[in-house]
Structure formats: structure tokens, C-alpha cells
Amino acid sequence: MALLRKPAALYGCCGGILKSPTGRSCTSEIVSHHAAASGSKEKCQPCKACDASQIRSRESAPQLALMCVRLCVQMTQYVLFCVHTEHVRPARAGSNYAMSNGGGAPSSSTHLLDFLEEPIPGVGTYDDFHTIDWVREKCKDRERHRKINSKKKESAWEFTKSLYDAWSGWLVVTLTGLASGALAGLIDIAADWMNDLKEGVCLSALWFNHEQCCWTSNETTFAERDKCPQWKSWAELILGQAEGPGSYIMNYFMYIYWALSFAFLAVCLVKVFAPYACGSGIPEIKTILSGFIIRGYLGKWTLMIKTITLVLAVASGLSLGKEGPLVHVACCCGNIFSYLFPKYSKNEAKKREVLSAASAAGVSVAFGAPIGGVLFSLEEVSYYFPLKTLWRSFFAALVAAFVLRSINPFGNSRLVLFYVEYHTPWYLFELLPFILLGVFGGLWGAFFIKANIAWCRRRKSTRFGRYPVLEVILVAAITAVVAFPNPYTRKNTSELIKELFTDCGPLESSQLCQYRSQMNGTKAFSDDQPAGPGVYSAMWQLCLALIFKIIMTIFTFGLKVPSGLFIPSMAIGAIAGRIVGIAMEQLAYYHHDWFLFKEWCEVGADCITPGLYAMVGAAACLGGVTRMTVSLVIIVFELTGGLEYIVPLMAAVMTSKWVGDAFGREGIYEAHIRLNGYPFLDSKEEFTHTTLAREVMRPRRNDPPLAVLTQDDLTVEELQGIINETSYNGFPVIVSKESQRLVGFALRRDITIAIENARRKQEGIVLNSRVYFTQHAPTLPADSPRPLKLRSILDMSPFTVTDHTPMEIVVDIFRKLGLRQCLVTHNGRLLGIITKKDILRHMAQMANQDPESIMFN
């Protein structure tokens, strides 16, 4: 039991300051207690208190007292371990680190730091534009969870804290759903009002849009239900006349003026206050969910500016939608609320579970499709999606949809403007035009991706990209000038989709429903009749609108304003689908005796529903652009509420995906991720090459040797020199340069923070202090300065593979474990390192691309 005297002497200095109620030192009480428990007759040696001046010269008294309080709690388990295992190691003779006043008792303040291993502030965090360590983050969360579970039976307060921790996930997704639904309702109402502001104003109530202004009017007619005395166009207000060339020119001018004003204000706000508020946001969210850090992308300023500028961008009439940016808005809400809960604010992997649920809430309010939102998060954006995240995503989508339904922004008790219901069945022969619409959607998607990426790459590489404000103004001016003469391009894109989806009936006054009755030659507002002049006129206008939308969407997506792609793609598909639907309807009417129609289409009976073709075409085009499948079918199904149309939707969406994949397997979001050079390993992309790990690892044959750290041979100055001379994010730690045996891996950021923290809080750390990563200090001369122990920042279990491991396996490991780097060994000796960027470069090289051109700058 002589070994028990070591801890007493070791920590006697502490006992000199902090006494127990019995008058003895805390450590002596602990050691005596365990000595008695072990049956020893030997008493603990009295505390060898250090001189007060020596204590203050090393550590301030309050700091040392605080360390003693922690010591008295933590050392009980340590001393018990020493008693039962007799593994207290004697200090090495002759070491200045192990001796105090030339020998005898070891230096207590140094050993205090060694045994307590206080966490260093800042270690474990990440720099901007770096990838998180998924394995380390999950280990931290498991350790936190074990700590909470071990304490919850100690008191009622600890039990309450454990309940709060367990429910914090549900609380944060509830807050995210509430905020997402409220912001979506605000955006819908404001965008609808500002869009109508381009055409006129409601004098009775300025905050009413055109439709709301005429709700209470008794002077509207069936044919002109959008005209009422309360609503005044700009020509009526300025010129005093509603008809004529002068009023048309004035309305034209005011339409262009408001469109340019909204676009200019949107791009200026984005450029000055929140550059990250531009674009769709989904490519960056996919990258962030894969573990990449982009500081500020989901911050409060980005949320505020994106909400405001999204309204302005939609109201400007640009060929864009608000559905994609709503996912970004919802993720901003999730990120902000996650900082209220330490469980998520201090763990980047757990925070990404909240962001996955937030993206589901964003799609839920964008399309009124809670289930589709969950599947969108699972299929399209999430990188790590455990089962509990699935439940929380569903709950967040439910809460967001409930809030939006309570707000009722469109006044139709629906979550979206273009909700429709069909009551006629589809027939087997219609699968052929549905598949043709799928082919069109796949061709359009492949063409759009290639054209848009080419334009965005040209924007990045030429001087034109330096003037984002000028580009937005130019595109907005062209859009407004061309869009105004055509009624199908002048109106809001969501209203256009609603009109194209809607089935003709007695309450519809659209040109698309002006059929001519066979009986008396008068107009009839129903399908399966010969088309009248209004339908033919609408067909020509829709063809022009289709060309216009295709061209302008290519140049609009990627502007420095919030711009979604869902609505423009759906509009293009809906226009094409409605044209095909009307053509099929007239074909069935005039040729009902063909073998294709005669079994199902009788004269005077409803056979073809053009609105259904518009819906199928919209799904096909959106699927061709994004390559979504299951989630897209469910979203469109929730839009229509018709279960019987699942088969046409599935046929069209799968056809569009197959056709699009024939020209390239990337969707538009993956293409933009690759264009921006984000370090994203797509799980959908297959790696089929037969290379080995040694062919991809660095250093290569002509590269300089691998920068490594030895476990106990470096000084602080040499370590800082290695850090300053290289730009690597981490360094392997080996036993020695001769053996090359691997010890662990240390991150550059953690080393820098640990050195700065040691210089600030520990006396005696100088440039020639020895740095060691081992458990015990090396033998040093008596006059050497105090060494610096960095074992606490060392990853003792870095992931390693042998040099003969196939790269197909290595890529799968990186994807499924979310690794940042992997060390390559041969017979236990370190050979090199493979990082995620090395894999991306290798994959680009195998695809005959420039490996350096795809990296993020």
C-alpha cells in the first residue's frame, strides 16, 4: 500500500488550499477512505502543501482552488483504480517535469493538468469551408448521452435535464415548422399583392390584391369577373381612361417600371447585405447536409434578406419560383433554432438532422405536400437520414402545413394556388401520350442542364459576371418587355399553372375553355366539343409562351436573386401538356371511330381531360430537370388529390428520368454543385474503375514527402514551422521517422488552438518546449523548459486502409461514414493519405475532366 502515498504527495499541494470538513485535505480524505476500504493498516501521509508563493507563481489561487474542487470529484474513481490494480507509475528520475525543487515530490500543478485533461476551448470546432468529422461528432454525442443517462437518477433536477434533452429534438422541429409555415404564408400574401401592383391598385383597400378587391363588388360579370370599380389600372389612375392605345402603352410602361424596380431592389439587397441569399439554395443545402461548413449561409441575415428579396424577385415577373428558396428559408429557421439547444448547437452532425427536417417543412409549405416533403428530404437533399429524423421530418412538415393552412394565404382553403381535382378516369390508350410527355420532359431537362451550366460557367469566367446588378436588370427588362403582350406570360407563373391544370366547366371563362357547341354553334364551356376561335388563339399564345419560358429560364436560374426552378419547369411542362391534351381531345372528337378511341370515346361523352395532360407534363419536366422520382410523384399526387392518376405520373416521371439519364446522370442541383466545386460525394453516382488506394493517395511519385509529426521529438517552434510552411488540414502522428509506425492523427486547427491556449494559461511554455503526444512525458534534461502535452487533441483511431484496397471500397467508406481523410498503410507503416478532395479529383480525372478545375475556391 505504499503506492497510495504517491497520489497523496502528488496532490498534497491542492490539499494545502482546500480543506475538508475534518480539517484534512480532500485528496487525503479520498486516499484514506480507500485505504481503509482495502483493509490496509497504513495511514495516508499528511499533505505536503506547497509554499503559497510557489503556488501563486504557477497558478492563481482561485484557479487552483477550482481545479481542486474538480479533482475531489474526479479523483475518487482514479484512486480506486490505483488501489485495486496497483498501476500508479513512479515518476522518472532526473526529469525536471517529474521533480519539484530538485527532486522528491512531483510537480503537482503539472500533474493536475495531466490527470484532469481539461477540454481546450475551441478544439473540435471547424473552420469555414471545411468538412465535419462525422465519426468524431457521433462519438461526442454518444458520450454526452451516456453522461446524461448516468446522472439522471442522482436528483430530480438531473432527471428534468434528461427529459429536456430527450424532447429538445421535437421542440426544435416544432419551432422550425411554425416559423416555416408563418414565413411561407407571409411570402405568398406579399408576392401575390406585389405581383398585382404591376397592373393596378385597389382604391378601397390598398392592401388587397386584384382578386380580393373584387370579392365584395356587385358589379362584376361572368365574362369579366376580374373587373370591378374598386380596382383601378395605372392607365385609369394616370390618364383617366381604361381602353385605347394610350392606356395600353401606359399599362405597358408601368408594368416594365415596377418589374425593373422590384428586380433592382432585390439584387441590391442581396449584394449589399446577404450575398448567400441568391439562387435556389438547394445545391448548397445538399452540400451542407453532407458535412460541409458554409458560415453565414443559414444565418439570420440570410433568412431576413432571402425572405424579402424572394417576394421582390417573384413579383418582378422573372422566370423563377419561390418553392426552391422556401427550402432554404426553412433550413435557416432550423439552423437558428438549433442554437437554442446545446444538444444541436455544439454538434454539427446533430444539427444536420434538424436541417433535414427543416427541408421537409420547406417543401411541405411550398407545395402543400407534407408527405412529399419528407420524401424529398430523404431522396434529394439529405446525406444522413436515421429513422428518428424521418419521424421528426414528418412532424415538422405537419406543423408547417398546419400553420400555412391556418393562415390561408390564397383564400381557397388550400395550401397552394394551383390545387386541382379531376373526376374523370384515364384510359389505357392515353399511356402513349403520357410517355411522349415523359420523353419531352427528359429532353427538356437534359437540354436545360447543359445550356444553363454552360451559361453559368461563362458568367464565372468572363467579365460579365462582375456586374450582377446589370445582368439582373437586363434579364428583367427583356422578360417584362416580351411577357406583357402575351396574357399567358404576363400573369404570375403559379396562376398560369392553375389555369393550365384546371378542367373546363361552366364556371371557367378562360380562352382555353371556349369550345363551340355542336347543336347551335354557340360557345360552350366544356371539353369534348369542337374547339372555338378562343381555343385556337390560346394554342398559338401557349406555343409562344413555351418558347419564351424555355429561353428565359435558362438565363434566369443562377442570377444573383432568389430563384427557384420548380415553378418554371412545371410551367413549361404544363404548357406542353395542355397543348398535347387539347390536340388529343380534338383528335378523339373528330376521329372517334379510330380503333384507338372507339372503345372508350363515344360522341358526346367525356373522354380526354386536357388538364390531366398538363399535370403529367409538369411532373415530367420537373423530373427531367431534377431527376426526382418517388418524391415528385407523391408531391403531384398531393396537389391533385387523385389516387387513380398515380400510374400516368409514374410512367411519365420514370420515362423522363430514363431519357435524361441517357444524356447525363446529373440533375441540375448536382451539376451546380460540381460547377461550384463543392466537396460533395454523390451517393447516387457509381464508381466503376479498378484503381487501388496507392494510385490515388498522396504523396505521389514526384511529390514532396508526406508532412508528419513525431510523437515526442518536436519542439513548439518546429511544430509551428511545419504548420506555417504547409496548408494541410491535419497531420499524421508517427512514432519516429525511422519506424513510420502510426500513432494517430492531429488536426491543424486543434494544434494551433492548443498551443495558443497553453501559452495563455500555462507558465513555462516557450518556443523550445518539447511537444509530446504520448501518455507520459519523455525523459528530459533537468534544465529543459516545461513540455507541452497534446495527447487530448490526438485522434487515436484514425481510419486506415492498406495500399492494395480497391478505390471502389474506399469511395463507399467515404460516402457511408462521412470521412474527411483516410490514412494508407503497408504492413503497419504509414505510406500516405487520401482526402475527400483527392477522391473528387480522381473521379474527375477518370471522367476526362480537369481535376483542378472542379475544386472549390
mmCIF file of N, CA and C in Angstrom, residues 10-11 67 97 107-118 762 772 775-777 786-789:
data_model
loop_
_atom_site.group_PDB
_atom_site.id
_atom_site.type_symbol
_atom_site.label_atom_id
_atom_site.label_comp_id
_atom_site.label_asym_id
_atom_site.label_seq_id
_atom_site.Cartn_x
_atom_site.Cartn_y
_atom_site.Cartn_z
ATOM 1 N N LEU A 10 1.290 13.613 -4.625
ATOM 2 C CA LEU A 10 1.058 14.287 -5.897
ATOM 3 C C LEU A 10 0.104 15.447 -5.741
ATOM 4 N N TYR A 11 -0.943 15.227 -4.968
ATOM 5 C CA TYR A 11 -1.997 16.231 -4.861
ATOM 6 C C TYR A 11 -1.995 16.923 -3.501
ATOM 7 N N MET A 67 -9.599 23.923 -9.573
ATOM 8 C CA MET A 67 -9.089 22.636 -10.016
ATOM 9 C C MET A 67 -9.200 21.595 -8.900
ATOM 10 N N TYR A 97 10.419 17.672 -15.341
ATOM 11 C CA TYR A 97 8.960 17.605 -15.366
ATOM 12 C C TYR A 97 8.439 16.812 -14.166
ATOM 13 N N SER A 107 5.847 17.624 -9.448
ATOM 14 C CA SER A 107 5.202 18.940 -9.577
ATOM 15 C C SER A 107 3.703 18.761 -9.644
ATOM 16 N N SER A 108 3.001 19.228 -8.631
ATOM 17 C CA SER A 108 1.579 18.962 -8.537
ATOM 18 C C SER A 108 0.782 19.709 -9.579
ATOM 19 N N SER A 109 1.154 20.960 -9.870
ATOM 20 C CA SER A 109 0.354 21.714 -10.837
ATOM 21 C C SER A 109 0.440 21.106 -12.217
ATOM 22 N N THR A 110 1.615 20.594 -12.580
ATOM 23 C CA THR A 110 1.737 19.944 -13.869
ATOM 24 C C THR A 110 0.904 18.674 -13.917
ATOM 25 N N HIS A 111 1.015 17.872 -12.840
ATOM 26 C CA HIS A 111 0.252 16.630 -12.834
ATOM 27 C C HIS A 111 -1.234 16.871 -12.756
ATOM 28 N N LEU A 112 -1.628 17.959 -12.142
ATOM 29 C CA LEU A 112 -3.049 18.301 -12.147
ATOM 30 C C LEU A 112 -3.558 18.437 -13.561
ATOM 31 N N LEU A 113 -2.812 19.155 -14.377
ATOM 32 C CA LEU A 113 -3.229 19.340 -15.764
ATOM 33 C C LEU A 113 -3.218 18.025 -16.521
ATOM 34 N N ASP A 114 -2.228 17.163 -16.218
ATOM 35 C CA ASP A 114 -2.144 15.901 -16.929
ATOM 36 C C ASP A 114 -3.327 15.000 -16.612
ATOM 37 N N PHE A 115 -3.660 14.890 -15.331
ATOM 38 C CA PHE A 115 -4.695 13.936 -14.951
ATOM 39 C C PHE A 115 -6.096 14.449 -15.259
ATOM 40 N N LEU A 116 -6.304 15.741 -15.087
ATOM 41 C CA LEU A 116 -7.656 16.258 -15.309
ATOM 42 C C LEU A 116 -8.007 16.327 -16.793
ATOM 43 N N GLU A 117 -7.023 16.613 -17.637
ATOM 44 C CA GLU A 117 -7.250 16.698 -19.079
ATOM 45 C C GLU A 117 -8.453 17.605 -19.384
ATOM 46 N N GLU A 118 -8.356 18.836 -18.910
ATOM 47 C CA GLU A 118 -9.446 19.782 -19.144
ATOM 48 C C GLU A 118 -9.637 19.993 -20.639
ATOM 49 N N GLN A 762 -0.744 28.342 -19.227
ATOM 50 C CA GLN A 762 0.292 27.580 -18.548
ATOM 51 C C GLN A 762 1.592 28.369 -18.564
ATOM 52 N N TYR A 772 4.777 16.607 -26.873
ATOM 53 C CA TYR A 772 4.635 15.153 -26.905
ATOM 54 C C TYR A 772 3.155 14.781 -26.979
ATOM 55 N N GLN A 775 1.203 9.380 -23.534
ATOM 56 C CA GLN A 775 0.542 9.483 -22.233
ATOM 57 C C GLN A 775 1.477 10.064 -21.185
ATOM 58 N N HIS A 776 2.769 9.716 -21.262
ATOM 59 C CA HIS A 776 3.747 10.169 -20.271
ATOM 60 C C HIS A 776 4.836 10.973 -20.969
ATOM 61 N N ALA A 777 5.358 11.928 -20.234
ATOM 62 C CA ALA A 777 6.361 12.819 -20.799
ATOM 63 C C ALA A 777 7.666 12.081 -21.064
ATOM 64 N N ARG A 786 9.414 23.546 -19.535
ATOM 65 C CA ARG A 786 8.232 22.706 -19.321
ATOM 66 C C ARG A 786 7.698 22.172 -20.654
ATOM 67 N N PRO A 787 7.451 20.885 -20.770
ATOM 68 C CA PRO A 787 6.948 20.329 -22.038
ATOM 69 C C PRO A 787 5.442 20.597 -22.196
ATOM 70 N N LEU A 788 4.970 20.414 -23.430
ATOM 71 C CA LEU A 788 3.563 20.636 -23.770
ATOM 72 C C LEU A 788 2.939 19.314 -24.207
ATOM 73 N N LYS A 789 1.926 18.897 -23.481
ATOM 74 C CA LYS A 789 1.255 17.639 -23.786
ATOM 75 C C LYS A 789 0.040 17.921 -24.675
#
